[in-house]
Amino acid sequence: MSIGQATAGTGSGQGYGSGTVVVTGLGATTPLGGDVASTWSALLAGKSGVRMLDWEGIEELPTRFAATIAVEPEEVMPKHRLRRLDRSQAFALIASHEAWRDAGFAPRDITGRASGEPSEGFEPDPERLGAVVSSGIGGLITALDGYRAFQQTGWKRVSPFTVPMLMPNGPVGHVSIEFGAKAGAHALVSACASSAEGIGYAIDMIRSGRADVVIAGGTEATIHPFNMAAFSSMRAMSTRNDEPERASRPYDKNRDGFVIGEGAATLILESEEHARARGARIYAIVAGAGYSSDGHDIVQPDPTGAGASAAIRRALVNSRLTPDQIVHVNAHATSTPQGDVAEILALKDALGQEAAAKVLITGTKSMTGHLLGGAGALESLITVLALREGVVPPTANLENLDDAVDLDIAQGEPRRLPDGPIAALNNSFGFGGHNVAVAFQRAV
């Protein structure tokens, strides 16, 4: 019997309903590594996951590189499963399996075959288990490749799995089925803020008493010629084709756009009572989240940073934190000329100049590229590890700091964080004017 089943016998059906939410498991597959450990070590070493693409006709595109996944799904999952999954869905399952095991839950067989023997480990009550896995774009590759097959060979060659493969809620659907989550499966879509917003929703699921445990994450797989052409047409991506590994350079005077990435990250969120009752390892406290919208432009951020500032202030209120408690920010920092500066303005406005000056900021997209809808989950995971390990990965490729950036940016080498009960923020902003800030506290 699970803890959720054992304690929900009051008739309320509310289980623990804890006000404190903690992180008990982490999982990832990224351009830096096929798991959390390899990704984290590469970040601390300042390595880049950006690579040249070798597609036919790639020379016609202004940008010919991307942060592609380090370990292909075929190396982890059998081909018979992958035929029914979009690439983004495979990433989400791989990351979620690692997070599930890391949380101390009974492992599932990623091959999709039942082992016949029960696995050792804790089994959460399915009725108290939720899933929130977001994607900003969903199964784009499935849609584009499927349409090409339709044009070339007719409708009978279109896969019967096409619709569930291209749905933006497909990743969370598969994750919820894989782990038997029945408290609710949700996919929030807010462009590059999607998975950060999803983490906030997961917090609310636990605080409201809907769930004791939530699988919360994000995934994206949109490195495709059409998508690259679309972003190139917007002039949003870097064109540093001679030095792709140095193209993503947040806060640098010579930054010229973002670098698209792919991958997934998952965090297991849990009520503190539930986690402690089962003796789980606690990585950090998920203190709260704040949201806002710019109401400014469908693509460009508000140059004053007003919307981002509002999200940060609301995250502090929701978390019951003061600006002085924030010692670190994993910034959105996409390496775009306008966005990087707007975020600095937002931090100074939300925290106050004095408190902001004491915050250590990093931009890890300089190494991972921009995972779009998966970015918030991955960067939240990195923020959790920074708090737990007491060290912040550097911002890579930062050689000439922009004159408008007058805060402390980690660069060159990893930087230490202070001891004690400190807190950190992860910021995520998306096309459409979506702003999300998630606050974490060190578990002590």
Short mmCIF file of C-alpha atoms in Angstrom, two decimals:
data_model
loop_
_atom_site.label_atom_id
_atom_site.label_comp_id
_atom_site.label_asym_id
_atom_site.label_seq_id
_atom_site.Cartn_x
_atom_site.Cartn_y
_atom_site.Cartn_z
CA MET A 1 0.00 0.00 0.00
CA SER A 2 1.30 3.47 -0.85
CA ILE A 3 1.50 6.36 1.57
CA GLY A 4 -1.20 8.19 -0.37
CA GLN A 5 -3.58 5.27 0.04
CA ALA A 6 -2.75 4.86 3.69
CA THR A 7 -3.41 8.48 4.62
CA ALA A 8 -6.34 9.40 2.41
CA GLY A 9 -8.81 7.50 4.54
CA THR A 10 -10.32 10.58 6.15
CA GLY A 11 -13.03 10.73 3.54
CA SER A 12 -11.84 14.08 2.23
CA GLY A 13 -9.93 12.56 -0.66
CA GLN A 14 -7.41 15.36 -0.24
CA GLY A 15 -4.42 13.32 0.88
CA TYR A 16 -1.61 15.44 2.23
CA GLY A 17 -2.41 18.78 0.57
CA SER A 18 0.91 20.19 1.79
CA GLY A 19 1.77 23.85 1.45
CA THR A 20 5.44 22.89 1.03
CA VAL A 21 6.47 21.27 -2.23
CA VAL A 22 9.84 19.60 -2.70
CA VAL A 23 11.90 18.12 -5.53
CA THR A 24 12.74 14.45 -5.04
CA GLY A 25 13.80 13.28 -8.51
CA LEU A 26 15.60 14.66 -11.56
CA GLY A 27 15.89 13.40 -15.14
CA ALA A 28 17.18 14.83 -18.41
CA THR A 29 18.36 14.13 -21.92
CA THR A 30 20.06 17.14 -23.45
CA PRO A 31 22.62 18.32 -26.01
CA LEU A 32 25.24 17.90 -23.27
CA GLY A 33 24.43 14.37 -22.16
CA GLY A 34 21.92 11.57 -21.99
CA ASP A 35 21.26 11.99 -18.28
CA VAL A 36 21.48 14.49 -15.43
CA ALA A 37 25.02 13.60 -14.31
CA SER A 38 26.62 14.01 -17.75
CA THR A 39 24.67 17.20 -18.43
CA TRP A 40 25.67 18.74 -15.10
CA SER A 41 29.37 17.86 -15.45
CA ALA A 42 29.43 19.34 -18.97
CA LEU A 43 27.82 22.54 -17.71
CA LEU A 44 30.41 22.95 -14.98
CA ALA A 45 33.14 22.37 -17.55
CA GLY A 46 31.69 25.04 -19.83
CA LYS A 47 31.20 22.62 -22.73
CA SER A 48 28.98 23.38 -25.70
CA GLY A 49 26.32 21.07 -27.11
CA VAL A 50 26.08 23.02 -30.38
CA ARG A 51 27.01 21.19 -33.57
CA MET A 52 26.98 21.71 -37.33
CA LEU A 53 24.08 20.08 -39.17
CA ASP A 54 24.78 17.83 -42.15
CA TRP A 55 21.44 17.94 -43.95
CA GLU A 56 21.26 17.99 -47.70
CA GLY A 57 20.78 21.61 -48.80
CA ILE A 58 21.73 23.03 -45.38
CA GLU A 59 24.17 25.41 -47.07
CA GLU A 60 21.20 27.42 -48.31
CA LEU A 61 20.14 28.38 -44.78
CA PRO A 62 21.61 31.38 -42.92
CA THR A 63 22.01 29.20 -39.80
CA ARG A 64 23.51 25.76 -40.27
CA PHE A 65 23.98 24.55 -36.70
CA ALA A 66 21.95 23.62 -33.61
CA ALA A 67 22.27 22.08 -30.15
CA THR A 68 21.31 18.53 -31.06
CA ILE A 69 20.68 15.77 -28.52
CA ALA A 70 23.81 14.02 -27.23
CA VAL A 71 22.29 10.53 -26.94
CA GLU A 72 19.75 9.54 -29.58
CA PRO A 73 16.53 7.84 -28.41
CA GLU A 74 17.46 4.76 -30.46
CA GLU A 75 20.29 4.15 -27.99
CA VAL A 76 17.82 4.01 -25.09
CA MET A 77 14.47 2.81 -26.43
CA PRO A 78 13.62 0.00 -28.88
CA LYS A 79 12.64 0.88 -32.43
CA HIS A 80 9.20 -0.69 -32.12
CA ARG A 81 8.32 1.89 -29.43
CA LEU A 82 9.86 4.81 -31.28
CA ARG A 83 7.74 4.16 -34.39
CA ARG A 84 4.71 5.27 -32.36
CA LEU A 85 6.37 8.27 -30.72
CA ASP A 86 7.26 11.73 -31.90
CA ARG A 87 10.84 12.65 -31.07
CA SER A 88 9.63 15.07 -28.37
CA GLN A 89 7.62 12.28 -26.76
CA ALA A 90 10.60 9.93 -26.70
CA PHE A 91 12.69 12.62 -25.01
CA ALA A 92 9.99 13.17 -22.38
CA LEU A 93 9.76 9.47 -21.58
CA ILE A 94 13.53 9.07 -21.30
CA ALA A 95 13.84 12.04 -18.91
CA SER A 96 10.83 10.93 -16.88
CA HIS A 97 12.15 7.39 -16.45
CA GLU A 98 15.39 8.77 -15.01
CA ALA A 99 13.56 11.16 -12.67
CA TRP A 100 11.21 8.37 -11.54
CA ARG A 101 14.10 6.09 -10.64
CA ASP A 102 16.00 8.95 -9.03
CA ALA A 103 13.03 9.66 -6.76
CA GLY A 104 13.21 6.09 -5.45
CA PHE A 105 10.05 4.84 -7.14
CA ALA A 106 9.75 1.32 -8.51
CA PRO A 107 11.35 1.45 -11.98
CA ARG A 108 9.32 0.85 -15.13
CA ASP A 109 10.66 -0.96 -18.19
CA ILE A 110 11.40 1.69 -20.81
CA THR A 111 11.19 -0.96 -23.55
CA GLY A 112 7.43 -1.10 -22.98
CA ARG A 113 7.50 -4.79 -22.08
CA ALA A 114 6.22 -5.99 -18.73
CA SER A 115 8.95 -7.82 -16.83
CA GLY A 116 6.52 -10.18 -15.09
CA GLU A 117 8.18 -9.48 -11.75
CA PRO A 118 7.35 -6.52 -9.50
CA SER A 119 10.17 -3.97 -9.27
CA GLU A 120 11.63 -2.94 -5.96
CA GLY A 121 10.82 0.57 -4.86
CA PHE A 122 7.97 2.73 -3.66
CA GLU A 123 4.75 2.90 -5.69
CA PRO A 124 2.78 6.17 -5.41
CA ASP A 125 -1.00 5.93 -5.29
CA PRO A 126 -2.10 6.42 -8.95
CA GLU A 127 -5.08 8.51 -7.85
CA ARG A 128 -2.67 10.89 -6.07
CA LEU A 129 -0.13 11.01 -8.90
CA GLY A 130 -0.27 13.77 -11.53
CA ALA A 131 1.72 14.71 -14.61
CA VAL A 132 2.43 18.11 -16.20
CA VAL A 133 4.71 17.86 -19.23
CA SER A 134 4.76 20.79 -21.63
CA SER A 135 5.99 21.45 -25.14
CA GLY A 136 5.94 24.79 -26.89
CA ILE A 137 5.41 23.33 -30.36
CA GLY A 138 4.74 19.61 -29.96
CA GLY A 139 5.14 17.08 -32.76
CA LEU A 140 6.31 19.44 -35.49
CA ILE A 141 8.65 16.91 -37.08
CA THR A 142 5.87 14.32 -37.22
CA ALA A 143 3.53 16.83 -38.88
CA LEU A 144 6.03 18.00 -41.49
CA ASP A 145 7.38 14.55 -42.35
CA GLY A 146 3.86 13.11 -42.44
CA TYR A 147 2.69 15.77 -44.85
CA ARG A 148 5.67 15.09 -47.10
CA ALA A 149 4.78 11.39 -47.16
CA PHE A 150 1.17 12.28 -47.98
CA GLN A 151 2.22 14.47 -50.90
CA GLN A 152 4.60 11.87 -52.29
CA THR A 153 2.66 8.64 -51.82
CA GLY A 154 -0.93 9.47 -50.88
CA TRP A 155 -3.04 9.19 -47.76
CA LYS A 156 -2.64 5.43 -47.31
CA ARG A 157 1.02 5.93 -46.43
CA VAL A 158 0.19 8.31 -43.57
CA SER A 159 0.83 6.62 -40.23
CA PRO A 160 -2.26 5.86 -38.12
CA PHE A 161 -0.24 7.16 -35.16
CA THR A 162 0.20 10.61 -36.71
CA VAL A 163 -2.44 12.46 -34.67
CA PRO A 164 -1.31 11.25 -31.22
CA MET A 165 2.29 11.82 -32.28
CA LEU A 166 1.79 15.46 -33.28
CA MET A 167 -0.47 16.56 -30.41
CA PRO A 168 1.19 19.07 -28.03
CA ASN A 169 -0.35 17.07 -25.18
CA GLY A 170 1.12 13.85 -26.57
CA PRO A 171 4.22 13.91 -24.30
CA VAL A 172 2.22 14.23 -21.10
CA GLY A 173 -0.27 11.66 -22.36
CA HIS A 174 2.49 9.11 -22.80
CA VAL A 175 4.13 9.99 -19.48
CA SER A 176 0.87 9.73 -17.57
CA ILE A 177 0.14 6.33 -19.14
CA GLU A 178 3.69 5.09 -18.58
CA PHE A 179 3.59 5.78 -14.85
CA GLY A 180 -0.13 5.39 -14.20
CA ALA A 181 -0.82 9.00 -13.22
CA LYS A 182 -4.56 9.49 -12.63
CA ALA A 183 -4.75 12.73 -10.62
CA GLY A 184 -4.57 14.69 -13.88
CA ALA A 185 -2.38 15.05 -16.97
CA HIS A 186 -1.79 18.57 -18.23
CA ALA A 187 0.16 20.28 -21.03
CA LEU A 188 0.48 24.04 -20.69
CA VAL A 189 1.54 25.77 -23.90
CA SER A 190 3.11 29.21 -23.60
CA ALA A 191 5.98 29.05 -26.10
CA CYS A 192 9.37 29.19 -24.36
CA ALA A 193 7.72 29.63 -20.95
CA SER A 194 5.70 26.41 -21.30
CA SER A 195 7.50 24.05 -18.93
CA ALA A 196 8.19 26.74 -16.34
CA GLU A 197 4.46 27.45 -16.28
CA GLY A 198 3.92 23.70 -16.05
CA ILE A 199 6.08 23.52 -12.91
CA GLY A 200 3.97 26.28 -11.40
CA TYR A 201 0.82 24.32 -12.23
CA ALA A 202 2.33 21.22 -10.63
CA ILE A 203 3.00 23.20 -7.46
CA ASP A 204 -0.65 24.22 -7.38
CA MET A 205 -1.80 20.61 -7.89
CA ILE A 206 0.03 19.59 -4.73
CA ARG A 207 -0.81 22.67 -2.67
CA SER A 208 -4.51 22.35 -3.47
CA GLY A 209 -4.56 18.70 -2.42
CA ARG A 210 -5.19 17.25 -5.89
CA ALA A 211 -1.97 15.23 -5.84
CA ASP A 212 0.83 14.10 -3.56
CA VAL A 213 3.33 13.58 -6.40
CA VAL A 214 3.56 15.26 -9.82
CA ILE A 215 5.85 14.40 -12.71
CA ALA A 216 6.67 17.89 -14.02
CA GLY A 217 8.75 18.57 -17.08
CA GLY A 218 9.17 19.89 -20.59
CA THR A 219 10.34 18.64 -23.95
CA GLU A 220 11.04 19.94 -27.43
CA ALA A 221 12.22 18.46 -30.72
CA THR A 222 11.94 20.95 -33.57
CA ILE A 223 15.35 20.90 -35.25
CA HIS A 224 14.00 20.52 -38.78
CA PRO A 225 14.81 22.37 -42.04
CA PHE A 226 11.41 24.09 -42.14
CA ASN A 227 11.63 25.29 -38.54
CA MET A 228 15.21 26.46 -39.04
CA ALA A 229 14.08 28.37 -42.14
CA ALA A 230 11.17 29.93 -40.22
CA PHE A 231 13.36 31.19 -37.39
CA SER A 232 15.98 32.33 -39.90
CA SER A 233 13.32 34.33 -41.72
CA MET A 234 12.61 36.10 -38.42
CA ARG A 235 16.34 36.82 -38.06
CA ALA A 236 16.07 35.43 -34.54
CA MET A 237 18.93 32.89 -34.66
CA SER A 238 22.66 33.38 -34.59
CA THR A 239 24.44 33.02 -37.93
CA ARG A 240 27.91 32.36 -36.50
CA ASN A 241 28.47 29.37 -38.81
CA ASP A 242 32.26 29.60 -38.55
CA GLU A 243 32.16 29.05 -34.76
CA PRO A 244 28.88 27.31 -33.90
CA GLU A 245 29.99 26.18 -30.44
CA ARG A 246 30.56 29.85 -29.58
CA ALA A 247 27.37 31.18 -31.16
CA SER A 248 25.18 31.29 -28.05
CA ARG A 249 26.71 34.09 -26.00
CA PRO A 250 24.25 35.72 -23.59
CA TYR A 251 25.19 39.25 -22.45
CA ASP A 252 28.13 39.47 -24.87
CA LYS A 253 28.38 42.62 -26.99
CA ASN A 254 28.69 40.49 -30.12
CA ARG A 255 25.67 38.23 -29.56
CA ASP A 256 23.51 37.93 -32.67
CA GLY A 257 20.63 35.62 -31.77
CA PHE A 258 19.71 32.36 -30.10
CA VAL A 259 20.75 28.80 -30.92
CA ILE A 260 17.93 26.27 -31.13
CA GLY A 261 18.26 23.13 -29.01
CA GLU A 262 16.36 19.93 -28.32
CA GLY A 263 15.85 17.62 -25.38
CA ALA A 264 13.79 17.19 -22.22
CA ALA A 265 13.98 17.54 -18.45
CA THR A 266 11.73 16.23 -15.69
CA LEU A 267 11.43 16.99 -11.99
CA ILE A 268 9.49 14.87 -9.51
CA LEU A 269 7.59 17.27 -7.26
CA GLU A 270 6.11 16.00 -4.02
CA SER A 271 4.45 17.31 -0.89
CA GLU A 272 7.01 17.55 1.88
CA GLU A 273 4.95 15.32 4.20
CA HIS A 274 4.67 12.61 1.56
CA ALA A 275 8.38 12.78 0.75
CA ARG A 276 9.50 12.66 4.36
CA ALA A 277 7.07 9.88 5.25
CA ARG A 278 8.64 7.61 2.65
CA GLY A 279 12.18 8.69 3.47
CA ALA A 280 12.85 10.33 0.12
CA ARG A 281 15.93 12.38 -0.66
CA ILE A 282 14.96 16.05 -1.01
CA TYR A 283 16.93 18.10 -3.52
CA ALA A 284 15.28 21.46 -2.90
CA ILE A 285 12.06 23.22 -2.03
CA VAL A 286 9.94 24.54 -4.89
CA ALA A 287 8.89 27.71 -3.15
CA GLY A 288 6.46 29.11 -5.72
CA ALA A 289 5.94 30.72 -9.11
CA GLY A 290 4.84 34.03 -10.59
CA TYR A 291 3.27 34.86 -13.95
CA SER A 292 2.54 37.88 -16.11
CA SER A 293 2.00 38.83 -19.74
CA ASP A 294 3.61 41.76 -21.55
CA GLY A 295 0.64 42.87 -23.62
CA HIS A 296 3.29 44.33 -25.91
CA ASP A 297 4.22 42.30 -29.01
CA ILE A 298 3.75 38.76 -30.30
CA VAL A 299 7.52 38.23 -30.61
CA GLN A 300 9.55 41.08 -29.14
CA PRO A 301 9.81 41.42 -25.34
CA ASP A 302 8.81 44.65 -23.69
CA PRO A 303 12.15 46.52 -23.76
CA THR A 304 11.51 47.97 -20.30
CA GLY A 305 11.25 44.50 -18.77
CA ALA A 306 8.04 45.50 -16.99
CA GLY A 307 6.22 42.22 -17.62
CA ALA A 308 9.17 40.10 -16.59
CA SER A 309 9.58 42.21 -13.47
CA ALA A 310 5.95 41.61 -12.54
CA ALA A 311 6.40 37.83 -12.86
CA ILE A 312 9.48 37.92 -10.61
CA ARG A 313 7.74 40.04 -7.97
CA ARG A 314 4.73 37.72 -8.01
CA ALA A 315 7.01 34.70 -7.63
CA LEU A 316 8.51 36.26 -4.52
CA VAL A 317 5.06 36.93 -3.06
CA ASN A 318 3.86 33.42 -3.91
CA SER A 319 7.01 31.97 -2.33
CA ARG A 320 6.99 34.27 0.70
CA LEU A 321 10.54 35.27 -0.11
CA THR A 322 12.22 38.65 0.08
CA PRO A 323 14.63 40.00 -2.57
CA ASP A 324 17.52 39.71 -0.10
CA GLN A 325 17.03 35.93 0.06
CA ILE A 326 17.65 35.49 -3.67
CA VAL A 327 21.33 34.78 -4.29
CA HIS A 328 21.19 33.24 -7.75
CA VAL A 329 19.21 33.51 -11.00
CA ASN A 330 19.31 31.08 -13.89
CA ALA A 331 18.27 33.67 -16.44
CA HIS A 332 16.24 33.22 -19.60
CA ALA A 333 19.24 34.78 -21.37
CA THR A 334 18.67 33.57 -24.92
CA SER A 335 21.54 35.56 -26.44
CA THR A 336 19.24 37.97 -28.28
CA PRO A 337 20.26 41.64 -28.24
CA GLN A 338 16.98 43.00 -26.83
CA GLY A 339 15.87 40.15 -24.58
CA ASP A 340 19.05 39.88 -22.50
CA VAL A 341 19.02 43.56 -21.57
CA ALA A 342 15.28 43.60 -20.83
CA GLU A 343 15.76 40.77 -18.33
CA ILE A 344 18.53 42.67 -16.53
CA LEU A 345 16.23 45.68 -16.24
CA ALA A 346 13.49 43.41 -14.92
CA LEU A 347 15.73 41.93 -12.23
CA LYS A 348 16.83 45.35 -11.01
CA ASP A 349 13.25 46.57 -10.94
CA ALA A 350 11.81 43.50 -9.20
CA LEU A 351 14.57 42.92 -6.66
CA GLY A 352 15.74 46.50 -6.23
CA GLN A 353 19.16 47.73 -7.30
CA GLU A 354 20.88 46.86 -4.02
CA ALA A 355 19.57 43.27 -3.80
CA ALA A 356 20.03 42.66 -7.53
CA ALA A 357 23.68 43.66 -7.30
CA LYS A 358 24.27 40.76 -4.89
CA VAL A 359 22.70 38.12 -7.13
CA LEU A 360 24.86 35.75 -9.17
CA ILE A 361 23.37 35.29 -12.66
CA THR A 362 24.10 32.62 -15.24
CA GLY A 363 22.87 31.90 -18.76
CA THR A 364 23.15 28.17 -19.40
CA LYS A 365 21.60 28.39 -22.87
CA SER A 366 25.14 29.37 -23.85
CA MET A 367 25.90 25.63 -23.63
CA THR A 368 22.59 23.79 -24.04
CA GLY A 369 21.08 26.01 -26.71
CA HIS A 370 17.45 27.04 -26.35
CA LEU A 371 15.11 24.11 -25.77
CA LEU A 372 12.10 26.39 -26.39
CA GLY A 373 9.19 24.83 -24.47
CA GLY A 374 11.58 22.52 -22.63
CA ALA A 375 13.88 25.30 -21.45
CA GLY A 376 12.06 26.13 -18.21
CA ALA A 377 12.18 22.55 -16.98
CA LEU A 378 15.83 22.05 -17.86
CA GLU A 379 16.89 25.35 -16.32
CA SER A 380 14.80 24.69 -13.22
CA LEU A 381 16.63 21.37 -12.88
CA ILE A 382 19.96 23.20 -13.22
CA THR A 383 18.86 25.75 -10.61
CA VAL A 384 18.00 22.93 -8.19
CA LEU A 385 21.44 21.37 -8.67
CA ALA A 386 23.15 24.76 -8.22
CA LEU A 387 21.45 25.17 -4.85
CA ARG A 388 22.16 21.60 -3.76
CA GLU A 389 25.79 21.54 -4.89
CA GLY A 390 26.50 25.16 -3.97
CA VAL A 391 27.99 25.96 -7.36
CA VAL A 392 26.75 27.86 -10.43
CA PRO A 393 27.77 26.89 -13.99
CA PRO A 394 29.41 29.71 -15.93
CA THR A 395 27.91 31.61 -18.83
CA ALA A 396 29.96 30.33 -21.76
CA ASN A 397 31.30 32.47 -24.62
CA LEU A 398 31.00 35.71 -22.66
CA GLU A 399 34.05 37.69 -23.74
CA ASN A 400 32.91 41.32 -23.91
CA LEU A 401 30.17 42.16 -21.44
CA ASP A 402 27.44 44.41 -22.82
CA ASP A 403 27.68 47.88 -21.28
CA ALA A 404 23.97 47.70 -20.40
CA VAL A 405 24.54 44.60 -18.27
CA ASP A 406 25.64 45.91 -14.88
CA LEU A 407 24.93 42.88 -12.66
CA ASP A 408 27.15 39.96 -11.59
CA ILE A 409 27.29 37.38 -14.39
CA ALA A 410 29.03 34.05 -13.77
CA GLN A 411 31.61 33.63 -16.51
CA GLY A 412 34.81 31.77 -17.18
CA GLU A 413 34.58 29.28 -14.33
CA PRO A 414 31.90 27.91 -11.99
CA ARG A 415 31.14 30.15 -9.02
CA ARG A 416 30.38 29.15 -5.45
CA LEU A 417 27.14 30.03 -3.68
CA PRO A 418 26.95 30.93 0.00
CA ASP A 419 26.15 28.35 2.65
CA GLY A 420 22.87 28.30 4.52
CA PRO A 421 19.18 28.62 3.61
CA ILE A 422 19.45 30.47 0.30
CA ALA A 423 16.99 30.85 -2.59
CA ALA A 424 17.20 31.15 -6.38
CA LEU A 425 15.03 32.02 -9.37
CA ASN A 426 14.62 30.53 -12.81
CA ASN A 427 13.15 32.90 -15.42
CA SER A 428 11.38 31.83 -18.62
CA PHE A 429 9.81 34.14 -21.19
CA GLY A 430 7.99 33.18 -24.37
CA PHE A 431 6.66 34.52 -27.66
CA GLY A 432 3.25 36.01 -27.06
CA GLY A 433 4.52 37.92 -24.03
CA HIS A 434 4.40 35.04 -21.53
CA ASN A 435 6.53 35.56 -18.42
CA VAL A 436 7.15 32.97 -15.68
CA ALA A 437 9.53 32.99 -12.72
CA VAL A 438 9.92 29.93 -10.48
CA ALA A 439 11.54 30.23 -7.04
CA PHE A 440 13.51 27.46 -5.30
CA GLN A 441 15.00 27.23 -1.81
CA ARG A 442 17.86 25.10 -0.61
CA ALA A 443 16.71 22.14 1.45
CA VAL A 444 18.37 22.24 4.87
#
